Every structure is written in C-alpha cells, then in structure tokens.
Amino acid sequence: MTRVGIIGGTGYAGGELARILATHPDVEIAAMTSRQNAGKKVQESHPYLKGYLDLNFTEKISETPDLDLVFVATPHGVAMKEVPALLEQGIKAIDLSGDYRLHDVDVYQKWYGHEHTDVDNLQDAVYGLPEFFRDEIKGADLVANPGCYATSIILACGPLLKSGLVGNDIIVDAKSGTSGAGMVPSARTHHSTCGESVIPYSVGSHRHTPEIEMAVDRFAGSHAKVTFVPNLVPIVRGIISSCYFGLEKEASQEDIDSIYESQYGKETFVHYVPEPSIRAVVASNHAQVSARVLGDKVVAFGVVDNLVKGASGQAVQCMNLMLGLDEKTGLDFPGLGV
Amino acid sequence: MTRVGIIGGTGYAGGELARILATHPDVEIAAMTSRQNAGKKVQESHPYLKGYLDLNFTEKISETPDLDLVFVATPHGVAMKEVPALLEQGIKAIDLSGDYRLHDVDVYQKWYGHEHTDVDNLQDAVYGLPEFFRDEIKGADLVANPGCYATSIILACGPLLKSGLVGNDIIVDAKSGTSGAGMVPSARTHHSTCGESVIPYSVGSHRHTPEIEMAVDRFAGSHAKVTFVPNLVPIVRGIISSCYFGLEKEASQEDIDSIYESQYGKETFVHYVPEPSIRAVVASNHAQVSARVLGDKVVAFGVVDNLVKGASGQAVQCMNLMLGLDEKTGLDFPGLGV
Amino acid sequence: MTRVGIIGGTGYAGGELARILATHPDVEIAAMTSRQNAGKKVQESHPYLKGYLDLNFTEKISETPDLDLVFVATPHGVAMKEVPALLEQGIKAIDLSGDYRLHDVDVYQKWYGHEHTDVDNLQDAVYGLPEFFRDEIKGADLVANPGCYATSIILACGPLLKSGLVGNDIIVDAKSGTSGAGMVPSARTHHSTCGESVIPYSVGSHRHTPEIEMAVDRFAGSHAKVTFVPNLVPIVRGIISSCYFGLEKEASQEDIDSIYESQYGKETFVHYVPEPSIRAVVASNHAQVSARVLGDKVVAFGVVDNLVKGASGQAVQCMNLMLGLDEKTGLDFPGLGV
Amino acid sequence: MTRVGIIGGTGYAGGELARILATHPDVEIAAMTSRQNAGKKVQESHPYLKGYLDLNFTEKISETPDLDLVFVATPHGVAMKEVPALLEQGIKAIDLSGDYRLHDVDVYQKWYGHEHTDVDNLQDAVYGLPEFFRDEIKGADLVANPGCYATSIILACGPLLKSGLVGNDIIVDAKSGTSGAGMVPSARTHHSTCGESVIPYSVGSHRHTPEIEMAVDRFAGSHAKVTFVPNLVPIVRGIISSCYFGLEKEASQEDIDSIYESQYGKETFVHYVPEPSIRAVVASNHAQVSARVLGDKVVAFGVVDNLVKGASGQAVQCMNLMLGLDEKTGLDFPGLGV
C-alpha cells in the first residue's frame, strides 16, 4: 500500500480527497493535517467518513513517517512552503492550490499579489490535466493540479484550438456551484444572498484567468486571449463553462463533432455529448464536453463536478499515473444522473 | 408626516422596514442607524432602495431630532439599552428583537443568558400580534414585535387552543428559510451546507420557545407545553410551522374549519385556507393558516414571510395601530404567488 | 376607472398582471378569461389574490362589455386571432406573447413555424419597451410587449450600440429562472432535473433571437448578429443576461459609464449600477444594467424579474403610457433585496 | 456472475439500480425493460451510464433468458402481474413498489384503491429492511423493498419502540427531496412551484402510512398509531423524518443513546449520530439516526438518500443477502458530505 498524506484536511478539497481515497484499493491515508483540528478525529469534521477512516488530524505533515506522496489542499501561498521539503525527502507532491500552476513567476506575482518563494520547483511542476499531459504526469514528482474552472474550460477549448479552425480570442462565461468557493462562509455564499440569484464575480480579475490562458496558449500556438466571467449559481456541486469562439475557417457541425470525438473517443473520463448535463457528472470524475456551431461561431461547453474532476478526483487520477497505476483506479464510478 | 427612525438599519429586518416604509403614505424615514456604515448612503447597503430613500446612516438615533416613533431592529440585548431614553422623550418604540417579549424577567435571563436592564418597561410592553392584541397595541408606547416563528405558530394554534377542543401539549415542527437567520454568514447558512439539506437546529433550546409558550398560555388558560423543533430549509423567505395537537373532545373537520373561520374571517392579513402555500404570502404581510383533523389529532399550519408578517411588516402593522392609522396602510399588497 | 381585461388569466403572466393591477389606483380588472377554469373563482387558481380580486373566469373576453384595454397573456398564435376584433371595437390591446413583436412576417413564420393571420396589425404594433420607445407607446392602440430575455438584453445593449463604440456582433449568455418557462410542467423544469443544474437550451434556436436582433438593429444602424444562448438556472424569478461586445474604438470604463448614465440617469425603472443583483429587482418593475470594460471587450449585464419588468410589469408600464397616466402608477415599489 | 434484470428501467429507481449495479463485482445487468424506450440504448435515457453499461432496453423481461434475480421498479400495480411468472421460473424477485409490502390484502386494497391479484405471494414476501429482518431476507425468494419514507422512519423509531420506553402514538413530520416523487413532471414538482417552498401533501392519506404502521406494529408489540405528514422540500435527493414520541417511563439522554447504539453499533449502513445530516448520506447507502430527549418527549430523526438506502441501494443490499454475498458488496462507499 502506498502511504499518502493530505495537507489541509478540513477543507472541501481535503475532505473530498479522503472520501475518494478511503475506498482506493492501493492507497492508505496515513496522515491528514489541520491546524485548527489537530488531535481531533477526522470523522468529526467529515462525518460521512465514519466507518471508512479512523484517523486523527495532525498539525504537521512531518509528524508522519514514510509517506510516499502528499496532496496539498490549502489556500494558495502554503504549498510553496511545504513542497520543497517534501521533494527533498523523495516524497511526490500534488498541489491542488494555484501555487505551481503558472510557470512564469512574474505572472504569478501579478495575479496573486505576493512573492513566489519556490521558483525552482515552479519551473518543473507538471500541469495535472491527464487528458492532455498524461505522459508528463507519469514521470512527475510535482504536479500542479488544475483549477476547477480551468479544467472545464481547457477540456472544452483544447480540441478546437488545436484544430486551427477557430481564432484565439475566446469568451468564457462560466457558472459554478457554491462548493467551488470553499468551506469558509462569506457574504456571497450566504444562502440568503446567493440562493435565488446568479452572481457574476471577479469580472475580469479572477485568478484562474492566467492559468487558462497559459494552458490555452499551448494549444493555440499563439497567445490566446481569454475573456473570463465566472458566475456563482445556487447549486452545491458542478461547473458548466460556456466558451465562445469565432470560426476562422468554414466548418460544419460534423467537422466539429469529429474533432472532439477523435480527441476524447478513447478517454475514460471525458465524454463528448450532444447535450451537456451537470447532474450526469456530479459526484464522479467524469466530464462532459459539448460543442455547437452557431453561424460563424462555436459554443463549447465543459462540465465537471468542481470537487471531483475539478479538484480531488483529478488529483487522484494524477496520483494513479504518478504511481504507475491504472488511471481510473478508485475513480471508476458513474455520476449521479439525478 | 410621522417621522420614524430605525435603529439597526443594515440588517435584514432594518432593510425590510425601509423597503416597506419607503412607499408608506403617512410616514417619513428620518433616520437609520448603523455602527459599521455610519455616514454612508443607505442605498449602498440596500441597492433596491435606490430612488426610494435618499438618506445616510447615522451612528446614534439621538442625532436625529423630532422623531415620533423608533423601530429597534438589532440583535437582542441592544433594545433594552435604547428604549428607556426613547420612551422618556415621548418617542414610541417597536422592538423587533427578543428584549421585551417575555414579561417574566427570570425566564428572559434563563433563555438569553444575560441580565435584563430595563425590567420596568418589560412589564408594560405589549406583544405586537394585532390579530390577538389589537386594542392593547393601539394604546401602547412600547410594542414587542413577535418573532417570526412565534407569529406563524401562534396564528396557527391560537384559535384551536381557545376552543378548548385540544390539549395544551403541542408539538411544533417548523421550517424556516435562511433569511430568518439574518445577514451574518455562518457555517449553517453557507450555501454548500444548507443548499441541498434540511437542518434541524437548536433542538429543544431555541429562544423562541418561551415566547411561544407565554403567548400560548394566554389562550390555553393553563400552562402549555410546546415541543419546538425548528428546521433550516433551502429557501430564502418563508416559514411554515406544522403544529400537532391531540383532540380532547370529538371534533369534525367542519368544526375545526368554523373555529378558524370565525377567528380570521374578517382579518385583512390572516387567511384560513384548505392548503397552505409559502409562495402565496412571500413578499407580503399576509399569513395563511390551515388545519386538518387526522383521527384523534389535528395538524395546524401557519405560514408567513419571515421578514414581513414575521418581522418588519408586522412591525409596520403595529405602527399603524399605534399611530391611529388604518392597520393595512402601506401593507396592502398581495403575496407573490409564483 | 379604466376597465381592463386579461385574456389568458390562469398562466403566470396573467396571474402577475392581476397581482399588479389589483392595487392599481386607476384601473379595474373587469374580466379574466380561462378556457379550463371558466366559471371558477380567480382566487382558486391564484390564492394570493384573496381579498384583492373577487372575480370569476369567463371563457371569452367578448362576454364582458365596455372594456377599455385588454392584455393578451396566452401562448403565441392566440393573440393574432383575438386582437383584430378588439381593435375594431376600439379596445386597446397589449400582447404579451410573440405574435406582434416581429414586423417582418417572413421572419415570424420562419421562427414560429406557422402562418401569421393578422399581418396588417403586425405592421402597426409598437414594441413596448418604454425606455426606448416611450412616445410611440403613448400613441399606440396595439403594443407588443417585449419578451423577458429581450428586455434584459436590449436594456443592456442599447446604449452601447447607439454609441458606436462597439461592433454589432454580440454574444449573449443569458440565465433565466424557471418561471420564465411558464406554468406547464415539463421534463426540463421538473425540480429533480433542474434543481441542481444549469441547463443551456434552444442553443441557437430560441425564438427570442429575431426579436433581439430586430430591436438591436434599430440601435446599431446596421444588421446586428446576436449569438444567443439561454440557460435555465434553479431560481424561481429573475434573469441576468451577460452580453459580450468587441470594442471598435478605444474606450475607458468612465466612457462606458457615462454612456449608460446619460441613457438611464433619469429613468424610474432602469438603474446603471456597479454590480448587478437579481435580488435587488425581484418582485418589482425595476431593472439593473451594469457594464465592464475587459481589455478590448465590454461585458454588459441586464437584470430583470422575468415576470415583472420582463412581462406583466412592463405591460402595465405600457398601459399607463397608453392611458395617459404617470408611467409608474401602480408599479412604484422597490425590489425585494433579500 | 449473477444475471439480473430490471423491470422499469427508465424511472429514477431503475436508473439508480443500474448506476449501482454497473460497478458491482458479482452481478451482470442482463436486461432492462422499458415500454416507451424498448430497442433504444440505455445510456440515451441515462447518460451517466456511458462507459458502464452497453445495453438496449427490451420490452419484456421474458425476452432475456437465464436471469437469476429481477428487480421490479415500476409504479404499484405492475409487480403483482410480473412476479408470479418470475417465481415460477425460479427467478428471485425484489419489488421496489408497494405491491408486496402490506401483508393484509384488505389494507392494500383500501389504500391503493384496486384489487391485489397475487395474494399468495403477498403472504410470503419478506419486508426488505436488512437491519431488522436480515435473516428472513437471506432465505427469501421475494422481497418487498421498503418505501423511502418508511425506511427513514422505521430506522428512527424501531429501537425506541422495542425499548418499551415510549408510547405507540407517533407523530412523523417528514421532509423529502423531489426525486422521491419520481421522474414524471407534475404541478407540485414544477420548479417554480416547489423551488422556494415547503409543501405538505397527502396529509393524512399518504400510502406509506399503513406500511409504516405495519412495520411499527412488529416492534411496538401493540398497534401503533402513526400520524404521518410528508413535506416536499426543494432539494433533489434526501429525506429527513422527524418522529415525535411521548416517554412513558423516565429516560435520560444517555439511556436513549445506549438503546440506539446497541441497536446500530455494529451496522455498516446505519449510524447513530449527535446531529443528523442529509449531505452526509447523499449518494450512498448509509443512513443516519439521531434522537433527543425533550422533556417528556423524544424526537428521533431518520435520514437517508431516498434513491439509495430509500430505494435502489437497499434493494441491492437485499440482493446481496439473497445471493449469499457480503451485504455491502458494491455499496461500500461514503456519502458526499458536501
């Protein structure tokens, strides 16, 4: 059994990692850290783990010996302090925060507003989107797990950008459930505020923008310009990102379909479908992608459960690859549907 | 024009008072206080008031001269510090908090956990439920506006208790929308927590219990025992309280119907209906009551918008009575329905 | 008192008309028709009207004499059969369906799939968006009330298109609450389907598209191309339409702000705001518009309650103009906020 | 591999069975029937099954040879026509409808309003609640799977009734998500109706009442009287049933706790917890039970996912027992938590 640890065990991503790993056949959760709950039983914070995980939170990951791999599921700024020590001890790391996603340290500092203190590892971190970077992930010691918005958007946009049929000026109108905002209550996620509303936020300034642009650049062959407007919608889990492109060459619906089908036809977790559905993927690592030609434009939809394929499930998918396991181990179950 | 003030203008009850009073023909909002927003425009906190109220928050109500009546819409413990000075100046007061609802100071101190510093006025405060205490309200200088749960429950239970047909051992299972919890974000009202759940809370210890029992005692003629279990449900506005009684005498559905109809038939705001509907009352001062005989039991439902008939609308109804106005002035509009 | 009738009184738009008109000081609801409920009390279908409207549904509008104005609140295809007779009798008409919105009969027949049987009146119908066509509405006998999506979109786009700063190739990603789909249950509006989802629908084929394009053409000075993707979101009331433009000339945020402020600064019901909020307008005839420069693009948001400013409230606003009343009569109340 | 069939494959219970069985290690789904979708791919109706089940719906279960066990997931009245033929061929059957739950044929006919045509098997059917009837289920050929409400209520009430501490006059106020109403759209489950409401329905007449009373009778030792009021709440999955008892003997909270802990301490799927949470069980076969002493009363809460432990998951749990498998096979995963 591979021994894994989770730094940041009380948050949604940490809890979701534990939920998934609790039934993973090849992995043992050996440690979960929490500053505020150190010493307490994990199942007090995450009652759904009762019967699946008998573990107490620790304060520091270094208290637990013989770890093989550590997930960092903390707010940004923490991973860059934890990862160097892990890698030095030969422990692989998967960071679910934004710390290692942007290879350009200047871009990081501009968007996150503080210095990056681990520039060396920043260069080597592999972007953990298996459907596009599978081989790099297999050999990686440090994986930067994509953000939930970025995952849904890159899955939707990648094939089309690679095709050269569309321009690289993309408008993304994304809708996210409230669990994407994490477990800390706020005015915006207060039920009375958001429960009967749709709230655009961080218009033009969301930190996922440079991450999306960086990934998109790799497909587009030239600098992509992403106009990104996220919206909070009153659902708990799920993201649907609607991505609008201009067609640069004539293309039929069938042309577009075949581009996506050839990209995703053999994938386990990404499905090209005629009509996207959040409920079809919720509680699973599956994603749906759909695209429609609308005159001289194309709209592509990317749909994920923000906590699974958009966070912890994808991190486990990356872990499987890093450990040489079948990538669907512990993740091979369908979405809820209803 | 009567000049009114609102102490505690940033919260939901304060905002809702301003929303209702903004179109009231006989009243002018002369002051709204807010410690945190003093000096700022009211419509920055409450954008829906744009075009209806051009006012800045002040820090203290005493900054505004010539007030005729003041609403206190603050957390409990504040009104008892503000009310004595108001009454001394001949300013009438309506307290929307729990400070003046319990005539028994010992009961207050037991449930609220701190001393009551205005015991004199506590004795004289009138309980502001117009459908049962209309005449007392008309002559009152200080009205204790009922809680939202209590309003829905007393409207549902009052006629039946007065009838003598039922025992005084009542089980109340109440369901409230999240706006009842106020505007301060918390773990329970965080959308990801409550958005797809029903959460019983304060089981056996909710502070509305003694208020309900006190009011119920007046109808029952002997001490009523109320088992009160409130539940948070994922709607923004609305309460439905389901009240279960044992029949002590035989009674048909028609008997029960006629008890309620004779109580509420002439009321403007309380309607006895065959099937209760939250949406029929939302955004209005109307309440619905419904009752069904189930063998040797009766279930009575009380339905209000917690922010209107359950708080600010009822306070305005009381104000109208205290000022000698028609009680429906400024409140005479139907619920949304959809 | 002006005597008005409502054809199609059981649906959401008909019920909402009655809700608004019930407290209108200058108007009496003299008739509401319903094929299925003819002879029954209106308040059985719309319990929130109890105490406000004592009327029975009739089968045909012609049963009621001496009407001054009739609202047609039926599915498309009905108004074109009812309106000619009304106009011949000198009764003014406001159609809330799509029958008279498109002046080009060929466009109508293409999008609605059936013949238009009242082409003459189609030419003369005035598009009922007061903020842009106030004078025409004042003199009209037949007003085509705009659709809910179109209202939100045109309010958001109009000022910018008129400014000449932006191109006429617009992407609109709109989000509507479920009441926009009407009162007939369907698979898509079944709570288990839509309650935890965001569902794009009629992608590229929604019937509001030509209406939006027609209106937009009038502002753009040349043919506008609207890529319109509506989404069903799990809220009951409210629309937010996010409209994306390319800037054709350089413009600062201040430039954009001043365009909108000069357009809407004196309007009663349309407010240019820094952050749009559905809850600020819900249950009212108010609309919010907001716009942000994002590099070489602008996103403009239009927010309305789909049943009020997006349907019945706007129809009453038009009625007021047609009757020579102050346009805000009966509509002068703020949105809920919470 | 055991070959199983599902009669009624398009509904929610049928789809959920397929979702669970798709990853069950010892079972193969050999047939799913659907009158309306016969011949079509299952994954067209249930897109979340893509990659998990490559099967076409058939019209009749008899088209598929060599079945070992069949689930009947149809509206009531169908199973009694299908089950006799299955049992005659030696095929075990689990009925998820109400057809075989009530041993008393007169009670069935009274509540369901039509004749029962398979009285013989009705006598022999075993009530499929493993936590109370595990041994009977192991030996059964025909299992009547409990209703979703009944499961939550009996789990909450059983231990207390067996203890003799409480009376047998129980008030149950239950709250169910909308998926409990099935996949057929209706006025009540229309999002605009129920999305911002709590709707009591079938007050005093819900068909689960006799099922609950029958089960409860077995624990109470005398006839139990259940006052059952179900409420529709705007969540997709989940039930919480609040059950109110009178204490007949003095009992402390600790006494009550120990009763439940000794009943459920060794159960895999039922957990006695201090605070019940729907989200902790959603998407899993787990149930939570909680109980609180409130003076001379006790309130017990029972919480399940209505489609899993309240329907298809429990049916698979029963299947495992009937097949001699570990009862948690294919069901051993935690609830979502968030």
mmCIF file of N, CA, C and O in Angstrom, chain B residues 147-186:
data_model
loop_
_atom_site.group_PDB
_atom_site.id
_atom_site.type_symbol
_atom_site.label_atom_id
_atom_site.label_comp_id
_atom_site.label_asym_id
_atom_site.label_seq_id
_atom_site.Cartn_x
_atom_site.Cartn_y
_atom_site.Cartn_z
ATOM 1 N N GLY B 147 -41.517 37.265 17.322
ATOM 2 C CA GLY B 147 -40.560 36.588 16.464
ATOM 3 C C GLY B 147 -41.271 35.948 15.280
ATOM 4 O O GLY B 147 -42.493 35.770 15.281
ATOM 5 N N CYS B 148 -40.490 35.613 14.269
ATOM 6 C CA CYS B 148 -41.083 35.059 13.050
ATOM 7 C C CYS B 148 -41.691 33.686 13.316
ATOM 8 O O CYS B 148 -42.808 33.395 12.892
ATOM 9 N N TYR B 149 -40.956 32.830 14.019
ATOM 10 C CA TYR B 149 -41.528 31.520 14.345
ATOM 11 C C TYR B 149 -42.792 31.689 15.181
ATOM 12 O O TYR B 149 -43.821 31.075 14.924
ATOM 13 N N ALA B 150 -42.691 32.533 16.215
ATOM 14 C CA ALA B 150 -43.830 32.689 17.123
ATOM 15 C C ALA B 150 -45.066 33.175 16.374
ATOM 16 O O ALA B 150 -46.176 32.692 16.614
ATOM 17 N N THR B 151 -44.889 34.111 15.462
ATOM 18 C CA THR B 151 -46.034 34.603 14.703
ATOM 19 C C THR B 151 -46.730 33.468 13.972
ATOM 20 O O THR B 151 -47.952 33.307 14.052
ATOM 21 N N SER B 152 -45.957 32.678 13.258
ATOM 22 C CA SER B 152 -46.566 31.598 12.473
ATOM 23 C C SER B 152 -47.238 30.573 13.383
ATOM 24 O O SER B 152 -48.295 30.033 13.053
ATOM 25 N N ILE B 153 -46.650 30.332 14.523
ATOM 26 C CA ILE B 153 -47.163 29.289 15.418
ATOM 27 C C ILE B 153 -48.399 29.771 16.168
ATOM 28 O O ILE B 153 -49.396 29.053 16.279
ATOM 29 N N ILE B 154 -48.347 30.981 16.667
ATOM 30 C CA ILE B 154 -49.489 31.482 17.449
ATOM 31 C C ILE B 154 -50.706 31.667 16.549
ATOM 32 O O ILE B 154 -51.833 31.340 16.930
ATOM 33 N N LEU B 155 -50.484 32.154 15.323
ATOM 34 C CA LEU B 155 -51.616 32.273 14.399
ATOM 35 C C LEU B 155 -52.239 30.905 14.135
ATOM 36 O O LEU B 155 -53.459 30.769 14.027
ATOM 37 N N ALA B 156 -51.390 29.882 14.035
ATOM 38 C CA ALA B 156 -51.918 28.539 13.761
ATOM 39 C C ALA B 156 -52.599 27.926 14.986
ATOM 40 O O ALA B 156 -53.614 27.236 14.869
ATOM 41 N N CYS B 157 -52.046 28.187 16.169
ATOM 42 C CA CYS B 157 -52.519 27.492 17.372
ATOM 43 C C CYS B 157 -53.611 28.233 18.136
ATOM 44 O O CYS B 157 -54.425 27.602 18.818
ATOM 45 N N GLY B 158 -53.579 29.555 18.073
ATOM 46 C CA GLY B 158 -54.451 30.356 18.921
ATOM 47 C C GLY B 158 -55.909 29.941 18.905
ATOM 48 O O GLY B 158 -56.490 29.622 19.962
ATOM 49 N N PRO B 159 -56.539 29.913 17.739
ATOM 50 C CA PRO B 159 -57.973 29.617 17.718
ATOM 51 C C PRO B 159 -58.298 28.246 18.295
ATOM 52 O O PRO B 159 -59.287 28.082 19.020
ATOM 53 N N LEU B 160 -57.455 27.290 18.025
ATOM 54 C CA LEU B 160 -57.710 25.935 18.489
ATOM 55 C C LEU B 160 -57.569 25.845 20.010
ATOM 56 O O LEU B 160 -58.370 25.201 20.690
ATOM 57 N N LEU B 161 -56.555 26.501 20.546
ATOM 58 C CA LEU B 161 -56.359 26.487 21.986
ATOM 59 C C LEU B 161 -57.521 27.176 22.698
ATOM 60 O O LEU B 161 -58.003 26.700 23.733
ATOM 61 N N LYS B 162 -57.934 28.281 22.135
ATOM 62 C CA LYS B 162 -59.055 28.991 22.741
ATOM 63 C C LYS B 162 -60.342 28.164 22.715
ATOM 64 O O LYS B 162 -61.221 28.336 23.563
ATOM 65 N N SER B 163 -60.445 27.284 21.747
ATOM 66 C CA SER B 163 -61.678 26.491 21.591
ATOM 67 C C SER B 163 -61.859 25.462 22.701
ATOM 68 O O SER B 163 -62.954 24.959 22.918
ATOM 69 N N GLY B 164 -60.756 25.103 23.355
ATOM 70 C CA GLY B 164 -60.852 24.062 24.368
ATOM 71 C C GLY B 164 -60.983 22.652 23.811
ATOM 72 O O GLY B 164 -61.119 21.688 24.564
ATOM 73 N N LEU B 165 -60.921 22.516 22.503
ATOM 74 C CA LEU B 165 -61.064 21.171 21.916
ATOM 75 C C LEU B 165 -59.792 20.342 22.029
ATOM 76 O O LEU B 165 -59.826 19.122 21.936
ATOM 77 N N VAL B 166 -58.672 21.025 22.166
ATOM 78 C CA VAL B 166 -57.393 20.307 22.131
ATOM 79 C C VAL B 166 -56.662 20.437 23.455
ATOM 80 O O VAL B 166 -56.923 21.347 24.246
ATOM 81 N N GLY B 167 -55.752 19.512 23.659
ATOM 82 C CA GLY B 167 -54.898 19.565 24.831
ATOM 83 C C GLY B 167 -53.849 20.652 24.680
ATOM 84 O O GLY B 167 -53.675 21.220 23.603
ATOM 85 N N ASN B 168 -53.138 20.928 25.737
ATOM 86 C CA ASN B 168 -52.152 22.009 25.666
ATOM 87 C C ASN B 168 -50.723 21.473 25.581
ATOM 88 O O ASN B 168 -49.774 22.132 25.991
ATOM 89 N N ASP B 169 -50.619 20.276 25.018
ATOM 90 C CA ASP B 169 -49.307 19.667 24.804
ATOM 91 C C ASP B 169 -49.091 19.649 23.286
ATOM 92 O O ASP B 169 -49.652 18.810 22.582
ATOM 93 N N ILE B 170 -48.296 20.596 22.811
ATOM 94 C CA ILE B 170 -48.213 20.848 21.371
ATOM 95 C C ILE B 170 -46.830 20.507 20.849
ATOM 96 O O ILE B 170 -45.822 20.860 21.476
ATOM 97 N N ILE B 171 -46.817 19.826 19.721
ATOM 98 C CA ILE B 171 -45.542 19.572 19.045
ATOM 99 C C ILE B 171 -45.484 20.466 17.824
ATOM 100 O O ILE B 171 -46.399 20.467 17.005
ATOM 101 N N VAL B 172 -44.411 21.234 17.730
ATOM 102 C CA VAL B 172 -44.268 22.156 16.600
ATOM 103 C C VAL B 172 -43.004 21.806 15.819
ATOM 104 O O VAL B 172 -41.895 21.855 16.363
ATOM 105 N N ASP B 173 -43.195 21.430 14.566
ATOM 106 C CA ASP B 173 -42.075 21.172 13.665
ATOM 107 C C ASP B 173 -42.106 22.293 12.633
ATOM 108 O O ASP B 173 -42.966 22.326 11.764
ATOM 109 N N ALA B 174 -41.168 23.234 12.765
ATOM 110 C CA ALA B 174 -41.205 24.442 11.937
ATOM 111 C C ALA B 174 -40.071 24.417 10.916
ATOM 112 O O ALA B 174 -39.000 23.869 11.173
ATOM 113 N N LYS B 175 -40.343 24.994 9.761
ATOM 114 C CA LYS B 175 -39.347 25.051 8.680
ATOM 115 C C LYS B 175 -39.185 26.500 8.260
ATOM 116 O O LYS B 175 -40.145 27.126 7.836
ATOM 117 N N SER B 176 -37.967 26.990 8.348
ATOM 118 C CA SER B 176 -37.722 28.402 8.027
ATOM 119 C C SER B 176 -36.725 28.554 6.894
ATOM 120 O O SER B 176 -35.727 27.837 6.816
ATOM 121 N N GLY B 177 -36.960 29.543 6.043
ATOM 122 C CA GLY B 177 -35.983 29.962 5.050
ATOM 123 C C GLY B 177 -34.789 30.594 5.727
ATOM 124 O O GLY B 177 -34.825 30.965 6.913
ATOM 125 N N THR B 178 -33.708 30.756 4.958
ATOM 126 C CA THR B 178 -32.444 31.163 5.555
ATOM 127 C C THR B 178 -32.392 32.627 5.941
ATOM 128 O O THR B 178 -31.581 33.002 6.785
ATOM 129 N N SER B 179 -33.245 33.466 5.354
ATOM 130 C CA SER B 179 -33.194 34.878 5.740
ATOM 131 C C SER B 179 -33.580 35.062 7.196
ATOM 132 O O SER B 179 -33.234 36.078 7.804
ATOM 133 N N GLY B 180 -34.275 34.082 7.768
ATOM 134 C CA GLY B 180 -34.606 34.122 9.187
ATOM 135 C C GLY B 180 -33.384 34.120 10.082
ATOM 136 O O GLY B 180 -33.450 34.541 11.236
ATOM 137 N N ALA B 181 -32.271 33.666 9.549
ATOM 138 C CA ALA B 181 -31.035 33.618 10.335
ATOM 139 C C ALA B 181 -30.262 34.928 10.270
ATOM 140 O O ALA B 181 -29.201 35.051 10.880
ATOM 141 N N GLY B 182 -30.770 35.901 9.532
ATOM 142 C CA GLY B 182 -30.092 37.183 9.477
ATOM 143 C C GLY B 182 -29.020 37.256 8.402
ATOM 144 O O GLY B 182 -28.814 36.310 7.645
ATOM 145 N N MET B 183 -28.340 38.400 8.375
ATOM 146 C CA MET B 183 -27.418 38.654 7.274
ATOM 147 C C MET B 183 -25.972 38.252 7.552
ATOM 148 O O MET B 183 -25.129 38.336 6.659
ATOM 149 N N VAL B 184 -25.685 37.829 8.778
ATOM 150 C CA VAL B 184 -24.299 37.474 9.082
ATOM 151 C C VAL B 184 -24.026 36.039 8.630
ATOM 152 O O VAL B 184 -24.690 35.106 9.080
ATOM 153 N N PRO B 185 -23.077 35.829 7.717
ATOM 154 C CA PRO B 185 -22.772 34.481 7.234
ATOM 155 C C PRO B 185 -22.352 33.556 8.378
ATOM 156 O O PRO B 185 -21.717 33.990 9.343
ATOM 157 N N SER B 186 -22.699 32.305 8.269
ATOM 158 C CA SER B 186 -22.326 31.311 9.272
ATOM 159 C C SER B 186 -22.178 29.965 8.586
ATOM 160 O O SER B 186 -22.586 29.793 7.430
#
